[in-house]
Short mmCIF file of C-alpha atoms in Angstrom, two decimals:
data_model
loop_
_atom_site.label_atom_id
_atom_site.label_comp_id
_atom_site.label_asym_id
_atom_site.label_seq_id
_atom_site.Cartn_x
_atom_site.Cartn_y
_atom_site.Cartn_z
CA MET A 1 296.14 407.82 54.70
CA ILE A 2 296.24 404.01 54.79
CA ILE A 3 292.83 402.37 54.46
CA ASP A 4 292.47 398.67 55.28
CA ILE A 5 289.43 397.45 53.37
CA HIS A 6 289.25 393.98 54.94
CA GLY A 7 288.63 393.95 58.68
CA HIS A 8 286.37 391.64 60.68
CA TYR A 9 285.22 391.87 64.28
CA THR A 10 287.07 388.73 65.34
CA THR A 11 287.62 389.99 68.90
CA ALA A 12 284.02 390.67 69.89
CA PRO A 13 283.24 390.15 73.59
CA LYS A 14 282.63 386.53 74.62
CA ALA A 15 278.98 387.30 75.31
CA LEU A 16 278.33 387.36 71.56
CA GLU A 17 279.54 383.78 71.08
CA ILE A 18 277.59 382.61 74.12
CA TRP A 19 274.40 384.17 72.75
CA ARG A 20 275.02 382.59 69.35
CA ASN A 21 275.47 379.15 70.89
CA ARG A 22 272.15 379.59 72.67
CA GLN A 23 270.53 380.59 69.38
CA ILE A 24 271.89 377.49 67.65
CA ALA A 25 270.62 375.31 70.50
CA GLY A 26 267.24 376.96 70.11
CA ILE A 27 266.90 375.74 66.53
CA THR A 28 266.18 372.21 67.76
CA ASN A 29 264.76 373.24 71.12
CA PRO A 30 262.66 376.41 70.74
CA ALA A 31 262.48 376.80 74.52
CA GLU A 32 266.21 377.57 74.43
CA MET A 33 265.94 380.27 71.75
CA PRO A 34 267.17 383.59 73.23
CA LYS A 35 265.76 386.99 72.39
CA ALA A 36 268.05 389.56 70.81
CA SER A 37 267.42 391.81 73.81
CA GLU A 38 269.07 389.24 76.07
CA LEU A 39 272.47 390.04 74.56
CA ARG A 40 273.98 392.85 76.60
CA ILE A 41 277.38 394.23 75.67
CA SER A 42 278.35 397.61 77.09
CA ASP A 43 280.25 400.35 75.28
CA ASP A 44 283.11 399.81 77.71
CA GLU A 45 283.32 396.15 76.68
CA LEU A 46 283.37 397.15 73.03
CA ARG A 47 286.10 399.72 73.66
CA GLU A 48 288.23 397.18 75.50
CA SER A 49 287.83 394.59 72.74
CA ILE A 50 288.93 397.10 70.09
CA GLU A 51 291.56 399.17 71.89
CA SER A 52 293.55 396.15 73.02
CA ASN A 53 293.32 394.38 69.68
CA GLN A 54 292.50 395.92 66.29
CA LEU A 55 293.18 399.53 67.22
CA ARG A 56 296.42 398.68 69.02
CA LEU A 57 297.76 396.86 65.96
CA MET A 58 296.53 399.56 63.58
CA ARG A 59 298.56 402.11 65.52
CA GLU A 60 301.62 399.87 65.72
CA ARG A 61 301.52 399.18 61.99
CA GLY A 62 300.62 402.68 60.84
CA LEU A 63 297.10 402.03 59.55
CA ASP A 64 294.55 404.83 59.72
CA LEU A 65 291.12 403.36 58.99
CA THR A 66 289.57 399.91 58.65
CA ILE A 67 286.40 398.90 56.83
CA PHE A 68 284.95 396.71 59.54
CA SER A 69 282.41 393.91 59.14
CA PRO A 70 281.18 390.98 61.25
CA ARG A 71 283.44 387.98 61.60
CA ALA A 72 283.19 386.05 58.32
CA SER A 73 283.38 382.55 59.77
CA PHE A 74 280.63 383.48 62.24
CA MET A 75 278.16 384.39 59.48
CA ALA A 76 277.44 380.65 59.05
CA HIS A 77 274.44 381.17 56.80
CA HIS A 78 273.88 377.42 56.55
CA ILE A 79 272.75 377.27 60.19
CA GLY A 80 269.02 377.50 60.78
CA ASP A 81 266.55 379.32 58.56
CA PHE A 82 266.17 382.87 57.34
CA GLN A 83 264.76 384.08 60.66
CA VAL A 84 267.79 382.74 62.53
CA SER A 85 270.12 384.35 60.03
CA SER A 86 268.17 387.61 60.06
CA THR A 87 268.36 387.99 63.82
CA TRP A 88 272.04 387.05 63.88
CA ALA A 89 272.96 389.46 61.07
CA ALA A 90 271.13 392.33 62.74
CA ILE A 91 272.98 391.74 66.01
CA CYS A 92 276.41 391.51 64.38
CA ASN A 93 275.83 394.53 62.15
CA GLU A 94 274.71 396.63 65.09
CA LEU A 95 277.89 395.80 66.99
CA CYS A 96 280.08 396.91 64.06
CA TYR A 97 278.02 400.07 63.79
CA ARG A 98 278.54 400.75 67.50
CA VAL A 99 282.28 400.27 67.07
CA SER A 100 282.24 402.80 64.23
CA ARG A 101 280.43 405.29 66.47
CA LEU A 102 282.88 404.76 69.33
CA PHE A 103 285.91 405.09 67.02
CA PRO A 104 284.65 407.17 64.08
CA ASP A 105 288.13 408.13 62.89
CA HIS A 106 289.30 404.54 62.67
CA PHE A 107 286.41 402.27 61.62
CA ALA A 108 283.77 402.36 58.88
CA PRO A 109 281.11 399.64 59.00
CA ALA A 110 280.31 397.06 56.32
CA ALA A 111 277.35 394.72 56.61
CA MET A 112 276.83 390.98 56.54
CA LEU A 113 273.56 389.96 54.92
CA PRO A 114 270.94 387.62 56.43
CA GLN A 115 271.42 385.06 53.70
CA SER A 116 270.03 381.56 54.05
CA PRO A 117 270.10 378.49 51.76
CA ASP A 118 267.15 378.41 49.37
CA ALA A 119 265.97 381.87 50.51
CA ASP A 120 265.28 384.54 47.93
CA PRO A 121 268.14 387.09 48.07
CA ALA A 122 265.46 389.79 48.08
CA THR A 123 264.85 388.88 51.72
CA CYS A 124 268.22 390.50 52.48
CA ILE A 125 267.15 393.90 51.19
CA PRO A 126 265.65 395.37 54.40
CA GLU A 127 268.85 394.68 56.38
CA LEU A 128 271.01 396.05 53.57
CA VAL A 129 268.98 399.26 53.33
CA LYS A 130 268.92 399.72 57.11
CA CYS A 131 272.68 399.31 57.36
CA VAL A 132 273.39 401.79 54.57
CA GLU A 133 270.76 404.39 55.37
CA GLU A 134 270.76 404.22 59.19
CA TYR A 135 274.21 402.89 60.08
CA GLY A 136 276.22 404.53 57.32
CA ASN A 137 277.64 401.25 56.02
CA VAL A 138 279.98 401.71 53.07
CA ALA A 139 279.82 398.13 51.72
CA ILE A 140 278.38 394.66 52.14
CA ASN A 141 279.83 391.18 52.31
CA LEU A 142 278.09 388.84 49.88
CA ASN A 143 278.34 385.09 50.44
CA PRO A 144 278.14 383.25 47.08
CA ASP A 145 277.63 379.94 48.94
CA PRO A 146 275.16 380.22 51.86
CA SER A 147 275.06 376.41 52.02
CA GLY A 148 278.47 376.35 53.68
CA GLY A 149 280.70 374.52 51.22
CA HIS A 150 278.10 372.62 49.19
CA TRP A 151 277.57 375.33 46.53
CA LYS A 152 273.81 374.98 46.14
CA SER A 153 273.22 378.57 44.98
CA PRO A 154 273.26 379.69 41.34
CA PRO A 155 276.41 381.43 40.09
CA LEU A 156 276.84 385.11 40.82
CA SER A 157 275.90 385.92 37.23
CA ASP A 158 272.42 384.40 37.64
CA ARG A 159 269.36 386.65 37.93
CA HIS A 160 268.83 385.01 41.34
CA TRP A 161 271.22 387.65 42.74
CA TYR A 162 269.88 390.65 40.85
CA PRO A 163 267.74 392.09 43.69
CA ILE A 164 270.92 392.60 45.73
CA TYR A 165 272.83 394.04 42.77
CA GLU A 166 270.03 396.50 42.08
CA LYS A 167 270.24 397.81 45.64
CA MET A 168 274.03 397.94 45.50
CA VAL A 169 273.86 400.10 42.40
CA GLU A 170 271.11 402.27 43.86
CA HIS A 171 273.16 402.93 47.00
CA ASP A 172 276.52 402.99 45.19
CA ILE A 173 278.18 400.39 47.41
CA PRO A 174 280.54 397.51 46.53
CA ALA A 175 280.41 393.95 47.77
CA MET A 176 283.28 391.87 49.05
CA ILE A 177 282.59 388.35 47.80
CA HIS A 178 283.27 386.43 50.99
CA VAL A 179 282.14 382.96 51.98
CA SER A 180 281.70 381.81 55.57
CA THR A 181 282.37 378.59 57.46
CA SER A 182 282.54 375.37 55.47
CA CYS A 183 280.49 372.51 56.88
CA ASN A 184 281.81 370.26 54.10
CA PRO A 185 284.75 368.22 55.50
CA CYS A 186 286.40 368.27 52.08
CA PHE A 187 287.08 372.01 52.39
CA HIS A 188 288.97 373.55 55.28
CA THR A 189 287.28 376.89 55.91
CA THR A 190 290.18 379.35 55.68
CA GLY A 191 292.74 377.20 53.87
CA ALA A 192 290.55 375.86 51.07
CA HIS A 193 286.96 377.15 51.06
CA TYR A 194 287.90 380.83 51.17
CA LEU A 195 290.47 380.55 48.37
CA ASN A 196 288.28 378.24 46.29
CA ALA A 197 285.46 380.75 46.55
CA ASP A 198 287.67 383.66 45.50
CA THR A 199 288.74 381.81 42.36
CA THR A 200 285.22 380.53 41.68
CA ALA A 201 283.69 384.00 41.99
CA PHE A 202 286.19 385.42 39.52
CA MET A 203 285.52 382.64 37.02
CA GLN A 204 281.78 383.13 37.34
CA CYS A 205 282.26 386.77 36.43
CA LEU A 206 284.62 385.93 33.58
CA THR A 207 282.18 383.51 31.92
CA SER A 208 279.20 385.86 32.15
CA ASP A 209 277.96 389.18 30.85
CA LEU A 210 276.92 390.35 34.32
CA PHE A 211 278.57 393.72 34.04
CA LYS A 212 276.71 394.53 30.84
CA ASP A 213 273.56 394.49 32.96
CA PHE A 214 275.28 396.30 35.85
CA PRO A 215 278.13 398.38 34.43
CA THR A 216 278.77 400.18 37.75
CA LEU A 217 278.63 397.07 39.96
CA ARG A 218 281.84 396.57 41.95
CA PHE A 219 283.14 393.35 43.50
CA ILE A 220 286.19 392.93 45.72
CA ILE A 221 287.72 389.46 45.51
CA PRO A 222 289.54 388.99 48.84
CA HIS A 223 292.64 387.06 49.88
CA GLY A 224 294.55 388.36 46.88
CA GLY A 225 292.04 386.82 44.47
CA GLY A 226 292.68 383.19 45.41
CA ALA A 227 294.41 381.50 42.48
CA VAL A 228 293.62 384.27 40.00
CA PRO A 229 296.90 386.26 39.91
CA TYR A 230 298.98 383.09 39.98
CA HIS A 231 297.07 381.72 36.97
CA TRP A 232 296.47 385.01 35.16
CA GLY A 233 297.59 383.55 31.85
CA ARG A 234 295.09 380.72 32.19
CA PHE A 235 292.23 383.14 32.78
CA ARG A 236 293.33 385.38 29.92
CA GLY A 237 293.52 382.35 27.65
CA LEU A 238 290.12 381.04 28.71
CA ALA A 239 288.55 384.42 28.10
CA GLN A 240 290.11 384.46 24.65
CA GLU A 241 288.83 380.97 23.82
CA MET A 242 285.33 381.98 24.96
CA LYS A 243 285.46 384.97 22.60
CA LYS A 244 285.24 387.33 25.56
CA PRO A 245 286.90 390.75 25.51
CA LEU A 246 290.38 391.07 26.94
CA LEU A 247 290.24 390.83 30.73
CA LYS A 248 291.32 394.44 31.14
CA ASP A 249 288.24 395.44 29.12
CA HIS A 250 285.88 392.70 30.32
CA LEU A 251 286.29 392.68 34.11
CA LEU A 252 288.74 395.19 35.47
CA ASN A 253 286.32 398.07 35.61
CA ASN A 254 284.27 396.04 38.07
CA VAL A 255 286.48 393.51 39.87
CA PHE A 256 289.17 394.38 42.41
CA PHE A 257 291.61 392.41 44.56
CA ASP A 258 292.83 392.94 48.11
CA THR A 259 296.30 392.36 49.54
CA CYS A 260 295.53 389.63 52.11
CA VAL A 261 298.48 387.60 50.83
CA TYR A 262 300.77 386.68 53.67
CA HIS A 263 304.23 386.48 52.15
CA GLN A 264 306.44 388.77 50.10
CA PRO A 265 306.62 386.70 46.89
CA GLY A 266 302.82 386.58 46.80
CA ILE A 267 302.51 390.35 47.10
CA ASP A 268 305.27 390.81 44.52
CA LEU A 269 303.33 388.60 42.10
CA LEU A 270 300.04 390.36 42.80
CA THR A 271 301.49 393.81 42.18
CA ARG A 272 303.25 392.71 38.98
CA VAL A 273 300.31 390.86 37.44
CA ILE A 274 297.20 392.81 38.46
CA PRO A 275 296.94 396.46 37.33
CA VAL A 276 297.61 398.82 40.22
CA ASP A 277 294.16 400.44 39.93
CA ASN A 278 292.60 397.10 40.82
CA ILE A 279 294.54 396.45 44.05
CA LEU A 280 293.27 397.64 47.43
CA PHE A 281 295.24 397.43 50.65
CA ALA A 282 293.89 394.96 53.21
CA SER A 283 295.19 392.81 56.04
CA GLU A 284 292.32 390.73 57.52
CA MET A 285 294.11 391.54 60.77
CA ILE A 286 293.59 389.15 63.70
CA GLY A 287 291.85 386.89 61.23
CA ALA A 288 292.63 383.53 59.67
CA VAL A 289 296.41 383.78 60.05
CA ARG A 290 297.53 385.30 63.34
CA GLY A 291 300.96 383.84 64.00
CA ILE A 292 304.49 385.12 63.52
CA ASP A 293 306.40 384.01 60.45
CA PRO A 294 309.60 382.34 61.72
CA GLU A 295 311.39 383.36 58.52
CA THR A 296 310.82 387.08 59.06
CA GLY A 297 310.03 387.46 62.76
CA HIS A 298 306.91 389.48 61.88
CA HIS A 299 303.20 388.68 61.94
CA TYR A 300 301.96 387.11 58.72
CA ASP A 301 299.04 389.56 58.58
CA ASP A 302 301.23 392.68 58.77
CA THR A 303 300.63 393.23 55.06
CA LYS A 304 301.87 396.83 55.08
CA ARG A 305 305.42 395.48 55.36
CA TYR A 306 304.97 393.59 52.10
CA ILE A 307 303.62 396.61 50.24
CA GLU A 308 306.50 398.75 51.52
CA ALA A 309 309.01 396.15 50.34
CA ALA A 310 307.39 395.61 46.93
CA ARG A 311 309.17 397.19 43.97
CA ILE A 312 306.49 399.75 43.17
CA ASP A 313 306.75 403.50 42.97
CA PRO A 314 305.28 405.83 45.62
CA GLU A 315 302.34 406.83 43.43
CA HIS A 316 301.33 403.20 43.07
CA ARG A 317 301.56 402.72 46.82
CA HIS A 318 299.28 405.72 47.30
CA ARG A 319 296.72 404.15 45.00
CA ILE A 320 296.87 400.83 46.83
CA TYR A 321 296.77 402.41 50.28
CA GLU A 322 294.10 405.07 49.72
CA ALA A 323 293.09 406.30 46.28
CA ASN A 324 291.65 403.01 45.02
CA ALA A 325 289.59 402.54 48.19
CA ARG A 326 288.11 406.01 47.81
CA HIS A 327 287.15 405.11 44.23
CA VAL A 328 285.67 401.69 44.98
CA TYR A 329 283.93 402.84 48.20
CA PRO A 330 282.40 406.22 47.26
CA ARG A 331 280.34 406.42 50.45
CA LEU A 332 283.55 406.11 52.43
CA ASP A 333 285.16 408.79 50.30
CA ALA A 334 282.21 411.13 50.87
CA ALA A 335 282.34 410.55 54.63
CA LEU A 336 286.08 411.22 54.75
CA LYS A 337 285.74 414.40 52.70
CA ALA A 338 283.00 415.59 55.05
CA LYS A 339 285.54 415.25 57.87
CA GLY A 340 288.21 417.06 55.90
CA ARG A 341 290.30 413.92 55.41
#
């Protein structure tokens, strides 16, 4: 089985974007604020949006199951207040849940949280619990920067975040550390802000003792870990200078990396530098990079091609494709075993 742990609902029906634009307009003009019940998207519309996009490409590329969450750039936690974010998160999470019910063999839902700048992370707990207990979500996406590129929140190691970590441990779910849209013109959203955040999140973990407080907490650093694999020696050296344990002892029981790296040399580096048990297959398909690479003639986000071409043995491929995901996402593993998969 090939499990893609990084999928977003980037092809949701247009009605979702129209409703969101009305909600944003309603922030300054309350008379324009729509009710959640005014958004109507039929099951047939959901099927069409998935069958002609994500599911079609999954079949073409030989992928079996995708962990599916709301579109990351649409989270936009910096817009409005907690109530705006709460309503928006609930709508987006419900759509991913409906997709998972329509295509139960191919999609497992993961939740966005109703984060908001300056809001206590504990306000996210009801949505998190609902998504896990009622929707069967196997993970969450955690935005370390709800301010949208201005980094006003404390680092991930701060007790500010502990209410979320406590619930993650209680429900045995991991978090993908994933920022959303950057409203700071210094940082392009997908070309800079995403990769900056990946590197920043890793460094925040390296400089802290977070995992002493939460030894079973699990983070996925997406997009191949940002700059981390490329500068692995720097991070090892910094950890040594800070009198931290070796990285393999300090972080690698808790921090994992996906394969959203869109060229062969990048995947080759990732698989040589990062231990195989810490790499999970992912594509972020129909996401930030959708074009065809003129050097190869294939889509950049067809990451399975890179894993197949990497010089790794079949057992390592099995770990990257399936075994590591089952370990990091135990609720997914339990659901698959219940289906005999």
